[in-house]
Amino acid sequence: GNSVTQMEGPVTLSEEAFLTINCTYTATGYPSLFWYVQYPGEGLQLLLKATKADDKGSNKGFEATYRKETTSFHLEKGSVQVSDSAVYFCALSENRGSTLGRLYFGRGTQLTVWP
Amino acid sequence: NAGVTQTPKFRVLKTGQSMTLLCAQDMNHEYMYWYRQDPGMGLRLIHYSVGEGTTAKGEVPDGYNVSRLKKQNFLLGLESAAPSQTSVYFCASSPSGQTNTIYFGEGSWLTVV
């Protein structure tokens, strides 16, 4: 089956620190991988995505590389800001058959950045 | 630029009461979804629809019903609310099955006492 495992939080960092949030997945097919961000009181927003092995998704200084050999899609940012404080979700979707459009989410990682 | 709009935003129900959450999208999307979000659980798919007049069960459908009578609206119903249904509910839509273009609403906080 499909599942996503991401590192448990909460993660607390000082401003300008390096961020890594680990994400690994299990999938029966060839999934697309996503990172979503949820700011307090808001819905989820797509942060970045990768649709095939070795693709790198990037947005707002965040990056993640689709590693098929390690079934991973770790989120990184070189220098976090207070405004990055949010909950981050790793997700996958299988792009075939009746599961089209269905996302499988990890449990979310709360990130808090202090000035 | 309304996108995906959910009503109500907040609701408190007594056990056994019924209610309906309304999701409306103005992007002419074919696919619509209802998820619930619980602490430490991520989002789980309740029901989804691949077009007007169609619905399908997701991962956690029990205790919920849905209807998609109009393309732009996707209703989630709780016939007899239970405390286990206390959660944050998110509606989402996408133009097709391409999940890289999925848009989420802002969430509806439901408490069942």
PDB file of C-alpha atoms in Angstrom:
ATOM      1  CA  GLY A   1       0.000   0.000   0.000  1.00  0.00           C
ATOM      2  CA  ASN A   2       0.845   3.662   0.060  1.00  0.00           C
ATOM      3  CA  SER A   3       2.127   5.458   3.120  1.00  0.00           C
ATOM      4  CA  VAL A   4       4.276   8.384   4.137  1.00  0.00           C
ATOM      5  CA  THR A   5       6.444   8.615   7.225  1.00  0.00           C
ATOM      6  CA  GLN A   6       7.896  11.929   8.275  1.00  0.00           C
ATOM      7  CA  MET A   7       9.987  12.906  11.230  1.00  0.00           C
ATOM      8  CA  GLU A   8       8.082  13.721  14.341  1.00  0.00           C
ATOM      9  CA  GLY A   9       8.129  17.193  15.688  1.00  0.00           C
ATOM     10  CA  PRO A  10       8.013  19.651  17.005  1.00  0.00           C
ATOM     11  CA  VAL A  11      11.129  21.149  15.498  1.00  0.00           C
ATOM     12  CA  THR A  12      12.388  24.360  17.078  1.00  0.00           C
ATOM     13  CA  LEU A  13      15.127  26.391  15.405  1.00  0.00           C
ATOM     14  CA  SER A  14      16.695  29.798  15.649  1.00  0.00           C
ATOM     15  CA  GLU A  15      16.411  32.162  12.736  1.00  0.00           C
ATOM     16  CA  GLU A  16      18.968  31.482   9.972  1.00  0.00           C
ATOM     17  CA  ALA A  17      19.496  27.878  11.093  1.00  0.00           C
ATOM     18  CA  PHE A  18      19.525  24.990   8.615  1.00  0.00           C
ATOM     19  CA  LEU A  19      16.358  22.946   8.363  1.00  0.00           C
ATOM     20  CA  THR A  20      15.865  19.302   7.445  1.00  0.00           C
ATOM     21  CA  ILE A  21      12.569  17.468   7.783  1.00  0.00           C
ATOM     22  CA  ASN A  22      12.858  13.823   6.828  1.00  0.00           C
ATOM     23  CA  CYS A  23      10.225  12.063   4.755  1.00  0.00           C
ATOM     24  CA  THR A  24      10.198   8.500   3.485  1.00  0.00           C
ATOM     25  CA  TYR A  25       7.496   6.739   1.550  1.00  0.00           C
ATOM     26  CA  THR A  26       6.093   3.396   0.527  1.00  0.00           C
ATOM     27  CA  ALA A  27       4.251   3.117  -2.758  1.00  0.00           C
ATOM     28  CA  THR A  28       3.188   0.329  -5.054  1.00  0.00           C
ATOM     29  CA  GLY A  29       3.626   2.341  -8.241  1.00  0.00           C
ATOM     30  CA  TYR A  30       5.498   5.424  -9.358  1.00  0.00           C
ATOM     31  CA  PRO A  31       4.261   8.224  -7.134  1.00  0.00           C
ATOM     32  CA  SER A  32       4.512  11.940  -7.314  1.00  0.00           C
ATOM     33  CA  LEU A  33       5.794  13.519  -4.110  1.00  0.00           C
ATOM     34  CA  PHE A  34       4.763  16.754  -2.463  1.00  0.00           C
ATOM     35  CA  TRP A  35       5.446  19.027   0.458  1.00  0.00           C
ATOM     36  CA  TYR A  36       2.525  21.052   1.747  1.00  0.00           C
ATOM     37  CA  VAL A  37       2.679  23.847   4.318  1.00  0.00           C
ATOM     38  CA  GLN A  38      -0.069  24.879   6.698  1.00  0.00           C
ATOM     39  CA  TYR A  39       0.217  28.247   8.402  1.00  0.00           C
ATOM     40  CA  PRO A  40      -1.773  28.806  11.609  1.00  0.00           C
ATOM     41  CA  GLY A  41      -5.500  29.002  10.948  1.00  0.00           C
ATOM     42  CA  GLU A  42      -5.144  28.346   7.240  1.00  0.00           C
ATOM     43  CA  GLY A  43      -5.589  25.501   4.801  1.00  0.00           C
ATOM     44  CA  LEU A  44      -2.799  23.574   3.154  1.00  0.00           C
ATOM     45  CA  GLN A  45      -0.735  25.153   0.420  1.00  0.00           C
ATOM     46  CA  LEU A  46       1.458  23.304  -2.011  1.00  0.00           C
ATOM     47  CA  LEU A  47       5.077  24.183  -1.248  1.00  0.00           C
ATOM     48  CA  LEU A  48       6.887  22.067  -3.828  1.00  0.00           C
ATOM     49  CA  LYS A  49       6.602  18.850  -5.768  1.00  0.00           C
ATOM     50  CA  ALA A  50       8.550  16.281  -7.761  1.00  0.00           C
ATOM     51  CA  THR A  51       7.004  13.873 -10.212  1.00  0.00           C
ATOM     52  CA  LYS A  52       9.823  11.437 -10.989  1.00  0.00           C
ATOM     53  CA  ALA A  53      13.036  10.069  -9.584  1.00  0.00           C
ATOM     54  CA  ASP A  54      15.933  12.551  -9.203  1.00  0.00           C
ATOM     55  CA  ASP A  55      13.645  15.535  -9.723  1.00  0.00           C
ATOM     56  CA  LYS A  56      14.281  18.417  -7.343  1.00  0.00           C
ATOM     57  CA  GLY A  57      11.359  20.553  -6.251  1.00  0.00           C
ATOM     58  CA  SER A  58      12.085  24.027  -4.962  1.00  0.00           C
ATOM     59  CA  ASN A  59      10.155  27.058  -3.781  1.00  0.00           C
ATOM     60  CA  LYS A  60      10.726  29.948  -1.364  1.00  0.00           C
ATOM     61  CA  GLY A  61      14.213  28.669  -0.520  1.00  0.00           C
ATOM     62  CA  PHE A  62      12.968  25.168   0.303  1.00  0.00           C
ATOM     63  CA  GLU A  63      14.201  22.162  -1.650  1.00  0.00           C
ATOM     64  CA  ALA A  64      13.493  18.438  -1.774  1.00  0.00           C
ATOM     65  CA  THR A  65      14.931  15.764  -4.055  1.00  0.00           C
ATOM     66  CA  TYR A  66      12.995  12.645  -5.098  1.00  0.00           C
ATOM     67  CA  ARG A  67      15.302   9.750  -4.177  1.00  0.00           C
ATOM     68  CA  LYS A  68      13.912   6.491  -5.467  1.00  0.00           C
ATOM     69  CA  GLU A  69      16.827   4.395  -4.179  1.00  0.00           C
ATOM     70  CA  THR A  70      16.170   5.492  -0.593  1.00  0.00           C
ATOM     71  CA  THR A  71      12.416   6.173  -1.075  1.00  0.00           C
ATOM     72  CA  SER A  72      12.912   9.593   0.445  1.00  0.00           C
ATOM     73  CA  PHE A  73      11.895  13.195  -0.153  1.00  0.00           C
ATOM     74  CA  HIS A  74      13.545  15.202   2.607  1.00  0.00           C
ATOM     75  CA  LEU A  75      12.715  18.897   2.919  1.00  0.00           C
ATOM     76  CA  GLU A  76      15.620  21.326   3.394  1.00  0.00           C
ATOM     77  CA  LYS A  77      16.157  25.034   3.753  1.00  0.00           C
ATOM     78  CA  GLY A  78      19.498  26.678   4.260  1.00  0.00           C
ATOM     79  CA  SER A  79      18.363  29.585   6.431  1.00  0.00           C
ATOM     80  CA  VAL A  80      14.945  29.586   8.067  1.00  0.00           C
ATOM     81  CA  GLN A  81      12.959  32.672   8.993  1.00  0.00           C
ATOM     82  CA  VAL A  82      10.370  33.308  11.685  1.00  0.00           C
ATOM     83  CA  SER A  83       7.757  33.432   8.921  1.00  0.00           C
ATOM     84  CA  ASP A  84       8.529  29.774   8.087  1.00  0.00           C
ATOM     85  CA  SER A  85       6.889  28.674  11.328  1.00  0.00           C
ATOM     86  CA  ALA A  86       4.127  26.307  10.232  1.00  0.00           C
ATOM     87  CA  VAL A  87       3.196  22.650   9.959  1.00  0.00           C
ATOM     88  CA  TYR A  88       4.791  20.818   7.037  1.00  0.00           C
ATOM     89  CA  PHE A  89       3.230  17.748   5.443  1.00  0.00           C
ATOM     90  CA  CYS A  90       4.883  15.295   3.126  1.00  0.00           C
ATOM     91  CA  ALA A  91       2.486  13.580   0.725  1.00  0.00           C
ATOM     92  CA  LEU A  92       2.398  11.254  -2.230  1.00  0.00           C
ATOM     93  CA  SER A  93      -0.029  10.396  -4.947  1.00  0.00           C
ATOM     94  CA  GLU A  94      -0.105   7.447  -7.255  1.00  0.00           C
ATOM     95  CA  ASN A  95      -0.772   8.572 -10.778  1.00  0.00           C
ATOM     96  CA  ARG A  96      -2.772   5.660 -12.050  1.00  0.00           C
ATOM     97  CA  GLY A  97      -6.211   4.160 -12.179  1.00  0.00           C
ATOM     98  CA  SER A  98      -8.839   4.873  -9.592  1.00  0.00           C
ATOM     99  CA  THR A  99      -6.385   6.458  -7.209  1.00  0.00           C
ATOM    100  CA  LEU A 100      -5.925   9.451  -9.454  1.00  0.00           C
ATOM    101  CA  GLY A 101      -6.066  12.598  -7.383  1.00  0.00           C
ATOM    102  CA  ARG A 102      -5.804  10.804  -4.064  1.00  0.00           C
ATOM    103  CA  LEU A 103      -3.145  12.134  -1.729  1.00  0.00           C
ATOM    104  CA  TYR A 104      -1.592  10.175   1.119  1.00  0.00           C
ATOM    105  CA  PHE A 105      -0.252  12.415   3.865  1.00  0.00           C
ATOM    106  CA  GLY A 106       2.333  12.072   6.548  1.00  0.00           C
ATOM    107  CA  ARG A 107       1.446  13.126  10.064  1.00  0.00           C
ATOM    108  CA  GLY A 108       2.910  16.599   9.760  1.00  0.00           C
ATOM    109  CA  THR A 109       5.879  18.273  11.423  1.00  0.00           C
ATOM    110  CA  GLN A 110       5.432  21.444  13.420  1.00  0.00           C
ATOM    111  CA  LEU A 111       8.255  23.913  12.850  1.00  0.00           C
ATOM    112  CA  THR A 112       8.780  26.880  15.149  1.00  0.00           C
ATOM    113  CA  VAL A 113      11.459  29.433  14.347  1.00  0.00           C
ATOM    114  CA  TRP A 114      12.583  31.867  17.049  1.00  0.00           C
ATOM    115  CA  PRO A 115      14.130  35.252  16.276  1.00  0.00           C
TER     116      PRO A 115
ATOM    117  CA  ASN B   1     -10.412  34.872  -6.450  1.00  0.00           C
ATOM    118  CA  ALA B   2     -12.530  32.934  -3.950  1.00  0.00           C
ATOM    119  CA  GLY B   3     -11.012  29.530  -4.811  1.00  0.00           C
ATOM    120  CA  VAL B   4     -12.350  26.913  -2.397  1.00  0.00           C
ATOM    121  CA  THR B   5     -14.740  28.177   0.258  1.00  0.00           C
ATOM    122  CA  GLN B   6     -15.984  26.172   3.222  1.00  0.00           C
ATOM    123  CA  THR B   7     -18.914  26.983   5.498  1.00  0.00           C
ATOM    124  CA  PRO B   8     -19.226  27.071   8.398  1.00  0.00           C
ATOM    125  CA  LYS B   9     -15.726  27.775   9.720  1.00  0.00           C
ATOM    126  CA  PHE B  10     -16.552  26.734  13.273  1.00  0.00           C
ATOM    127  CA  ARG B  11     -19.346  24.655  14.770  1.00  0.00           C
ATOM    128  CA  VAL B  12     -20.109  22.945  18.045  1.00  0.00           C
ATOM    129  CA  LEU B  13     -22.545  20.043  17.925  1.00  0.00           C
ATOM    130  CA  LYS B  14     -24.121  17.843  20.537  1.00  0.00           C
ATOM    131  CA  THR B  15     -23.794  14.094  20.164  1.00  0.00           C
ATOM    132  CA  GLY B  16     -26.531  12.802  17.892  1.00  0.00           C
ATOM    133  CA  GLN B  17     -27.146  16.066  16.081  1.00  0.00           C
ATOM    134  CA  SER B  18     -26.837  16.330  12.346  1.00  0.00           C
ATOM    135  CA  MET B  19     -25.172  18.949  10.199  1.00  0.00           C
ATOM    136  CA  THR B  20     -23.864  19.635   6.728  1.00  0.00           C
ATOM    137  CA  LEU B  21     -20.581  21.203   5.710  1.00  0.00           C
ATOM    138  CA  LEU B  22     -20.670  23.031   2.417  1.00  0.00           C
ATOM    139  CA  CYS B  23     -17.749  23.312   0.044  1.00  0.00           C
ATOM    140  CA  ALA B  24     -17.921  25.590  -2.963  1.00  0.00           C
ATOM    141  CA  GLN B  25     -15.325  26.111  -5.678  1.00  0.00           C
ATOM    142  CA  ASP B  26     -15.415  28.676  -8.449  1.00  0.00           C
ATOM    143  CA  MET B  27     -12.650  27.209 -10.625  1.00  0.00           C
ATOM    144  CA  ASN B  28     -14.824  24.788 -12.634  1.00  0.00           C
ATOM    145  CA  HIS B  29     -12.893  21.833 -11.203  1.00  0.00           C
ATOM    146  CA  GLU B  30     -14.052  18.299 -11.853  1.00  0.00           C
ATOM    147  CA  TYR B  31     -12.602  16.660  -8.735  1.00  0.00           C
ATOM    148  CA  MET B  32     -13.525  17.531  -5.185  1.00  0.00           C
ATOM    149  CA  TYR B  33     -12.467  15.983  -1.895  1.00  0.00           C
ATOM    150  CA  TRP B  34     -13.220  16.013   1.815  1.00  0.00           C
ATOM    151  CA  TYR B  35     -10.396  15.332   4.268  1.00  0.00           C
ATOM    152  CA  ARG B  36     -10.269  15.328   8.032  1.00  0.00           C
ATOM    153  CA  GLN B  37      -7.233  16.356  10.013  1.00  0.00           C
ATOM    154  CA  ASP B  38      -6.579  15.022  13.482  1.00  0.00           C
ATOM    155  CA  PRO B  39      -3.588  15.722  15.737  1.00  0.00           C
ATOM    156  CA  GLY B  40      -0.656  13.517  14.816  1.00  0.00           C
ATOM    157  CA  MET B  41      -2.589  11.876  11.985  1.00  0.00           C
ATOM    158  CA  GLY B  42      -2.068  14.092   8.990  1.00  0.00           C
ATOM    159  CA  LEU B  43      -4.986  14.367   6.582  1.00  0.00           C
ATOM    160  CA  ARG B  44      -7.193  11.411   5.783  1.00  0.00           C
ATOM    161  CA  LEU B  45      -9.563  11.226   2.830  1.00  0.00           C
ATOM    162  CA  ILE B  46     -13.238  10.831   3.766  1.00  0.00           C
ATOM    163  CA  HIS B  47     -15.007  10.947   0.401  1.00  0.00           C
ATOM    164  CA  TYR B  48     -14.287  12.339  -3.005  1.00  0.00           C
ATOM    165  CA  SER B  49     -16.024  13.071  -6.279  1.00  0.00           C
ATOM    166  CA  VAL B  50     -14.700  12.876  -9.814  1.00  0.00           C
ATOM    167  CA  GLY B  51     -17.553  14.849 -11.324  1.00  0.00           C
ATOM    168  CA  GLU B  52     -21.071  16.169 -10.882  1.00  0.00           C
ATOM    169  CA  GLY B  53     -23.409  13.454  -9.654  1.00  0.00           C
ATOM    170  CA  THR B  54     -20.622  11.082  -8.599  1.00  0.00           C
ATOM    171  CA  THR B  55     -19.172  10.266  -5.185  1.00  0.00           C
ATOM    172  CA  ALA B  56     -16.767   7.653  -3.873  1.00  0.00           C
ATOM    173  CA  LYS B  57     -15.493   6.503  -0.505  1.00  0.00           C
ATOM    174  CA  GLY B  58     -12.081   7.403   0.720  1.00  0.00           C
ATOM    175  CA  GLU B  59     -10.037   6.112   3.600  1.00  0.00           C
ATOM    176  CA  VAL B  60     -12.401   6.955   6.492  1.00  0.00           C
ATOM    177  CA  PRO B  61     -15.982   7.228   5.132  1.00  0.00           C
ATOM    178  CA  ASP B  62     -17.955   5.770   8.037  1.00  0.00           C
ATOM    179  CA  GLY B  63     -20.391   8.178   9.686  1.00  0.00           C
ATOM    180  CA  TYR B  64     -20.370  10.592   6.744  1.00  0.00           C
ATOM    181  CA  ASN B  65     -22.383  11.061   3.598  1.00  0.00           C
ATOM    182  CA  VAL B  66     -21.703  13.324   0.643  1.00  0.00           C
ATOM    183  CA  SER B  67     -23.489  14.734  -2.356  1.00  0.00           C
ATOM    184  CA  ARG B  68     -22.343  16.480  -5.526  1.00  0.00           C
ATOM    185  CA  LEU B  69     -25.565  17.693  -7.111  1.00  0.00           C
ATOM    186  CA  LYS B  70     -23.851  20.691  -8.680  1.00  0.00           C
ATOM    187  CA  LYS B  71     -20.355  20.734 -10.090  1.00  0.00           C
ATOM    188  CA  GLN B  72     -19.265  23.631  -7.923  1.00  0.00           C
ATOM    189  CA  ASN B  73     -20.555  22.247  -4.618  1.00  0.00           C
ATOM    190  CA  PHE B  74     -19.568  19.248  -2.529  1.00  0.00           C
ATOM    191  CA  LEU B  75     -21.548  18.676   0.666  1.00  0.00           C
ATOM    192  CA  LEU B  76     -20.393  16.611   3.632  1.00  0.00           C
ATOM    193  CA  GLY B  77     -23.105  15.413   5.989  1.00  0.00           C
ATOM    194  CA  LEU B  78     -22.980  14.034   9.498  1.00  0.00           C
ATOM    195  CA  GLU B  79     -26.293  12.312  10.210  1.00  0.00           C
ATOM    196  CA  SER B  80     -25.660  11.587  13.886  1.00  0.00           C
ATOM    197  CA  ALA B  81     -22.555  13.321  15.170  1.00  0.00           C
ATOM    198  CA  ALA B  82     -20.207  11.498  17.534  1.00  0.00           C
ATOM    199  CA  PRO B  83     -17.332  12.879  19.642  1.00  0.00           C
ATOM    200  CA  SER B  84     -14.936  10.876  17.429  1.00  0.00           C
ATOM    201  CA  GLN B  85     -15.895  13.203  14.596  1.00  0.00           C
ATOM    202  CA  THR B  86     -14.388  16.185  16.383  1.00  0.00           C
ATOM    203  CA  SER B  87     -11.815  17.284  13.851  1.00  0.00           C
ATOM    204  CA  VAL B  88     -10.792  19.887  11.341  1.00  0.00           C
ATOM    205  CA  TYR B  89     -12.345  19.260   7.953  1.00  0.00           C
ATOM    206  CA  PHE B  90     -10.726  20.357   4.730  1.00  0.00           C
ATOM    207  CA  CYS B  91     -12.317  20.502   1.340  1.00  0.00           C
ATOM    208  CA  ALA B  92     -10.177  20.482  -1.788  1.00  0.00           C
ATOM    209  CA  SER B  93     -10.640  20.560  -5.522  1.00  0.00           C
ATOM    210  CA  SER B  94      -8.582  19.887  -8.619  1.00  0.00           C
ATOM    211  CA  PRO B  95      -9.273  20.267 -12.345  1.00  0.00           C
ATOM    212  CA  SER B  96      -8.640  16.569 -12.952  1.00  0.00           C
ATOM    213  CA  GLY B  97      -6.848  13.746 -11.232  1.00  0.00           C
ATOM    214  CA  GLN B  98      -3.608  15.692 -11.313  1.00  0.00           C
ATOM    215  CA  THR B  99      -2.813  16.187  -7.650  1.00  0.00           C
ATOM    216  CA  ASN B 100      -0.163  18.779  -8.331  1.00  0.00           C
ATOM    217  CA  THR B 101      -2.982  21.240  -8.974  1.00  0.00           C
ATOM    218  CA  ILE B 102      -5.106  20.577  -5.918  1.00  0.00           C
ATOM    219  CA  TYR B 103      -6.453  23.547  -3.980  1.00  0.00           C
ATOM    220  CA  PHE B 104      -7.509  23.414  -0.351  1.00  0.00           C
ATOM    221  CA  GLY B 105     -10.088  25.403   1.553  1.00  0.00           C
ATOM    222  CA  GLU B 106      -9.260  27.051   4.857  1.00  0.00           C
ATOM    223  CA  GLY B 107     -10.822  24.359   7.015  1.00  0.00           C
ATOM    224  CA  SER B 108     -13.881  23.893   9.203  1.00  0.00           C
ATOM    225  CA  TRP B 109     -13.377  23.289  12.905  1.00  0.00           C
ATOM    226  CA  LEU B 110     -16.033  20.913  14.257  1.00  0.00           C
ATOM    227  CA  THR B 111     -16.404  19.969  17.913  1.00  0.00           C
ATOM    228  CA  VAL B 112     -18.874  17.311  19.024  1.00  0.00           C
ATOM    229  CA  VAL B 113     -19.660  17.341  22.723  1.00  0.00           C
TER     230      VAL B 113
END
